[in-house]
GROMACS .gro file of C-alpha atoms in nm:
model
  206
    1MET     CA    1  -0.006   0.011   0.012
    2HIS     CA    2   0.185   0.332  -0.109
    3HIS     CA    3   0.142   0.644   0.116
    4ARG     CA    4   0.086   0.948   0.004
    5PRO     CA    5   0.316   1.258   0.170
    6HIS     CA    6   0.101   1.495   0.259
    7SER     CA    7   0.184   1.923   0.359
    8GLN     CA    8   0.224   1.939   0.766
    9GLU     CA    9  -0.210   2.093   0.739
   10GLY     CA   10  -0.258   1.769   0.574
   11THR     CA   11  -0.334   1.850   0.258
   12PRO     CA   12  -0.313   1.597   0.041
   13VAL     CA   13   0.000   1.689  -0.196
   14ALA     CA   14   0.068   1.567  -0.543
   15ARG     CA   15   0.394   1.600  -0.788
   16ILE     CA   16   0.338   1.765  -1.060
   17LEU     CA   17   0.530   1.845  -1.360
   18LEU     CA   18   0.333   2.136  -1.502
   19LEU     CA   19   0.434   2.237  -1.894
   20HIS     CA   20   0.378   2.569  -2.060
   21SER     CA   21   0.201   2.711  -2.322
   22ALA     CA   22   0.364   2.792  -2.709
   23TYR     CA   23   0.400   3.142  -2.548
   24GLY     CA   24   0.706   3.071  -2.306
   25LEU     CA   25   0.739   3.058  -1.965
   26ARG     CA   26   0.552   3.311  -1.848
   27PRO     CA   27   0.503   3.540  -1.513
   28ALA     CA   28   0.093   3.354  -1.524
   29VAL     CA   29   0.262   3.036  -1.590
   30ARG     CA   30   0.512   3.098  -1.297
   31ALA     CA   31   0.239   3.222  -1.073
   32ALA     CA   32   0.071   2.923  -1.180
   33ALA     CA   33   0.270   2.641  -0.987
   34ASP     CA   34   0.323   2.880  -0.693
   35ARG     CA   35  -0.074   2.885  -0.658
   36LEU     CA   36  -0.013   2.497  -0.672
   37ARG     CA   37   0.224   2.519  -0.420
   38THR     CA   38   0.070   2.772  -0.177
   39ALA     CA   39  -0.205   2.462  -0.206
   40GLY     CA   40   0.051   2.184  -0.069
   41HIS     CA   41   0.188   2.034  -0.405
   42GLU     CA   42   0.471   1.984  -0.479
   43VAL     CA   43   0.535   2.167  -0.883
   44HIS     CA   44   0.870   2.148  -1.107
   45LEU     CA   45   0.866   2.349  -1.377
   46PRO     CA   46   1.081   2.290  -1.666
   47ASP     CA   47   1.129   2.539  -1.923
   48LEU     CA   48   1.119   2.391  -2.269
   49TYR     CA   49   1.180   2.689  -2.466
   50ASP     CA   50   1.543   2.851  -2.303
   51GLY     CA   51   1.402   3.103  -2.167
   52ARG     CA   52   1.213   3.265  -2.435
   53VAL     CA   53   0.905   3.430  -2.382
   54VAL     CA   54   0.667   3.610  -2.648
   55ASP     CA   55   0.361   3.775  -2.604
   56THR     CA   56   0.157   3.638  -2.912
   57VAL     CA   57   0.056   3.317  -3.051
   58GLU     CA   58   0.196   3.307  -3.419
   59GLU     CA   59   0.488   3.408  -3.250
   60GLY     CA   60   0.504   3.136  -3.010
   61MET     CA   61   0.349   2.869  -3.272
   62ALA     CA   62   0.711   3.018  -3.487
   63ILE     CA   63   0.944   2.918  -3.189
   64LYS     CA   64   0.755   2.581  -3.169
   65GLU     CA   65   0.813   2.523  -3.516
   66GLU     CA   66   1.147   2.580  -3.548
   67ILE     CA   67   1.222   2.335  -3.199
   68GLY     CA   68   0.942   2.063  -3.338
   69THR     CA   69   0.662   1.856  -3.124
   70GLU     CA   70   0.968   1.607  -3.048
   71GLU     CA   71   1.225   1.774  -2.928
   72LEU     CA   72   0.962   1.943  -2.717
   73LEU     CA   73   0.863   1.644  -2.587
   74ARG     CA   74   1.216   1.487  -2.570
   75ARG     CA   75   1.286   1.808  -2.319
   76ALA     CA   76   0.984   1.714  -2.133
   77VAL     CA   77   1.062   1.334  -2.029
   78ALA     CA   78   1.385   1.438  -1.939
   79VAL     CA   79   1.282   1.652  -1.681
   80ALA     CA   80   1.026   1.381  -1.607
   81VAL     CA   81   1.209   1.102  -1.592
   82PRO     CA   82   1.435   1.179  -1.307
   83LEU     CA   83   1.096   1.199  -1.106
   84LEU     CA   84   0.984   0.897  -1.160
   85GLY     CA   85   1.172   0.683  -0.920
   86SER     CA   86   1.124   0.937  -0.629
   87GLY     CA   87   0.876   0.965  -0.430
   88SER     CA   88   0.503   0.832  -0.361
   89GLY     CA   89   0.245   0.760  -0.601
   90GLY     CA   90   0.352   0.854  -0.952
   91LEU     CA   91   0.341   1.281  -1.131
   92VAL     CA   92   0.023   1.450  -1.218
   93TYR     CA   93   0.116   1.524  -1.541
   94ALA     CA   94  -0.066   1.917  -1.616
   95GLY     CA   95  -0.007   2.219  -1.874
   96PHE     CA   96  -0.130   2.480  -2.122
   97SER     CA   97  -0.239   2.472  -2.453
   98LEU     CA   98   0.109   2.326  -2.597
   99GLY     CA   99   0.155   2.224  -2.263
  100GLY     CA  100  -0.131   2.042  -2.214
  101ALA     CA  101  -0.091   1.850  -2.535
  102LEU     CA  102   0.263   1.733  -2.455
  103ALA     CA  103   0.138   1.676  -2.054
  104GLN     CA  104  -0.142   1.403  -2.253
  105ASN     CA  105   0.099   1.241  -2.409
  106LEU     CA  106   0.321   1.201  -2.080
  107ALA     CA  107   0.102   1.034  -1.944
  108LEU     CA  108  -0.080   0.866  -2.124
  109ALA     CA  109   0.298   0.770  -2.193
  110ASP     CA  110   0.327   0.669  -1.795
  111GLU     CA  111   0.177   0.415  -1.660
  112GLY     CA  112   0.233   0.462  -1.329
  113ALA     CA  113   0.074   0.817  -1.410
  114ARG     CA  114  -0.141   1.025  -1.094
  115GLY     CA  115  -0.352   1.256  -1.328
  116LEU     CA  116  -0.369   1.466  -1.633
  117LEU     CA  117  -0.499   1.852  -1.569
  118LEU     CA  118  -0.509   2.030  -1.886
  119PHE     CA  119  -0.588   2.419  -1.976
  120HIS     CA  120  -0.651   2.465  -2.300
  121GLY     CA  121  -0.523   2.201  -2.477
  122THR     CA  122  -0.548   1.837  -2.616
  123SER     CA  123  -0.304   1.613  -2.808
  124ASP     CA  124  -0.452   1.308  -3.053
  125ILE     CA  125  -0.509   0.997  -2.853
  126LEU     CA  126  -0.345   0.675  -3.057
  127ASP     CA  127  -0.635   0.388  -3.110
  128GLU     CA  128  -0.400   0.125  -2.868
  129ALA     CA  129  -0.398   0.407  -2.540
  130ALA     CA  130  -0.482   0.227  -2.219
  131THR     CA  131  -0.474   0.443  -1.946
  132GLY     CA  132  -0.692   0.470  -1.599
  133ILE     CA  133  -0.534   0.790  -1.462
  134PRO     CA  134  -0.837   1.091  -1.380
  135VAL     CA  135  -0.836   1.343  -1.659
  136GLN     CA  136  -0.976   1.697  -1.585
  137LEU     CA  137  -0.968   1.990  -1.889
  138HIS     CA  138  -1.023   2.318  -1.918
  139VAL     CA  139  -1.160   2.461  -2.241
  140ALA     CA  140  -1.313   2.804  -2.364
  141GLU     CA  141  -1.614   2.814  -2.511
  142PRO     CA  142  -1.623   2.838  -2.815
  143ASP     CA  143  -1.177   2.839  -2.874
  144PRO     CA  144  -1.026   2.788  -3.222
  145PHE     CA  145  -0.762   2.553  -3.169
  146GLU     CA  146  -0.999   2.266  -2.962
  147THR     CA  147  -1.358   2.275  -3.138
  148GLU     CA  148  -1.616   2.137  -3.051
  149ASP     CA  149  -1.573   1.823  -3.298
  150TRP     CA  150  -1.232   1.772  -3.168
  151LEU     CA  151  -1.321   1.794  -2.850
  152ASN     CA  152  -1.637   1.525  -2.893
  153ALA     CA  153  -1.379   1.279  -3.040
  154TRP     CA  154  -1.107   1.369  -2.821
  155TYR     CA  155  -1.384   1.286  -2.537
  156LEU     CA  156  -1.449   1.018  -2.649
  157ARG     CA  157  -1.099   0.844  -2.704
  158MET     CA  158  -1.010   0.937  -2.443
  159ARG     CA  159  -1.272   0.773  -2.236
  160ARG     CA  160  -1.244   0.415  -2.519
  161ALA     CA  161  -0.883   0.403  -2.342
  162GLY     CA  162  -1.008   0.405  -1.986
  163ALA     CA  163  -0.961   0.747  -1.845
  164GLU     CA  164  -1.236   0.920  -1.628
  165VAL     CA  165  -1.295   1.224  -1.779
  166GLU     CA  166  -1.408   1.548  -1.648
  167VAL     CA  167  -1.398   1.872  -1.949
  168HIS     CA  168  -1.516   2.202  -1.827
  169ARG     CA  169  -1.638   2.447  -2.072
  170TYR     CA  170  -1.610   2.856  -2.051
  171HIS     CA  171  -1.888   3.067  -2.272
  172GLY     CA  172  -1.707   3.338  -2.433
  173ALA     CA  173  -1.335   3.312  -2.270
  174GLY     CA  174  -1.065   3.347  -2.469
  175HIS     CA  175  -0.854   3.006  -2.605
  176LEU     CA  176  -0.568   3.148  -2.296
  177PHE     CA  177  -0.826   3.305  -2.011
  178THR     CA  178  -0.594   3.226  -1.727
  179ASP     CA  179  -0.256   3.431  -1.796
  180PRO     CA  180  -0.360   3.788  -1.660
  181GLY     CA  181  -0.092   3.930  -1.885
  182LEU     CA  182  -0.289   3.823  -2.219
  183PRO     CA  183  -0.621   3.938  -2.438
  184ASP     CA  184  -0.801   3.617  -2.398
  185TYR     CA  185  -0.794   3.675  -1.990
  186ASP     CA  186  -1.135   3.611  -1.801
  187ALA     CA  187  -1.128   3.666  -1.485
  188ASP     CA  188  -1.411   3.471  -1.368
  189ALA     CA  189  -1.365   3.222  -1.567
  190ALA     CA  190  -0.953   3.151  -1.432
  191ALA     CA  191  -1.127   3.189  -1.085
  192LEU     CA  192  -1.402   2.904  -1.148
  193ALA     CA  193  -1.116   2.706  -1.341
  194TRP     CA  194  -0.867   2.680  -1.093
  195ALA     CA  195  -1.167   2.600  -0.816
  196ALA     CA  196  -1.210   2.290  -0.994
  197ALA     CA  197  -0.870   2.219  -1.078
  198LEU     CA  198  -0.750   2.262  -0.692
  199ASP     CA  199  -1.026   2.011  -0.608
  200PHE     CA  200  -0.914   1.766  -0.880
  201LEU     CA  201  -0.584   1.722  -0.732
  202THR     CA  202  -0.735   1.699  -0.373
  203ASP     CA  203  -0.890   1.398  -0.466
  204LEU     CA  204  -0.705   1.221  -0.601
  205ASP     CA  205  -0.594   1.088  -0.258
  206ALA     CA  206  -1.009   1.070  -0.162
   0.00000   0.00000   0.00000
């Protein structure tokens, strides 16, 4: 029987690998990590862009294309692997937009994964994928990068793989609605998303 680590206040602690969006390691992502740490969780926050941070999606996608998705995945895996054998309980993979897509790929490849927390982004799922992890997704409605048809197919594939899936939709919010420094920001949606996300992490121990 695994004993989960707990904070001094008795709050369940998750070990989280948090991956930034195509905009890079923006202040909002560092603030998100701090928010999770304040809730008693252990957070690992790699910089997959080697210090580059941008303010537009076009600039971000240009860096993503320059580095390449496979290399970004490799960089994320390089951070995750040393964490797999340390501490009790598996890793919770989390990410924003592009970081969510990367987090999903890592979580589905890790048989010991404990959970998957996605803000604004998903990835394709192989037909043979199999996982029993809890998954929570927060996404704008509508979202130009996460269309209705795509999300419906994603949900069905994730359920078919065996995951427990929860989807939270935020009508009228921008794509990256949790980042106060971007035009997409929606304070009400962000507050609701964070409340649900923190509950999700606590419930992993329930």
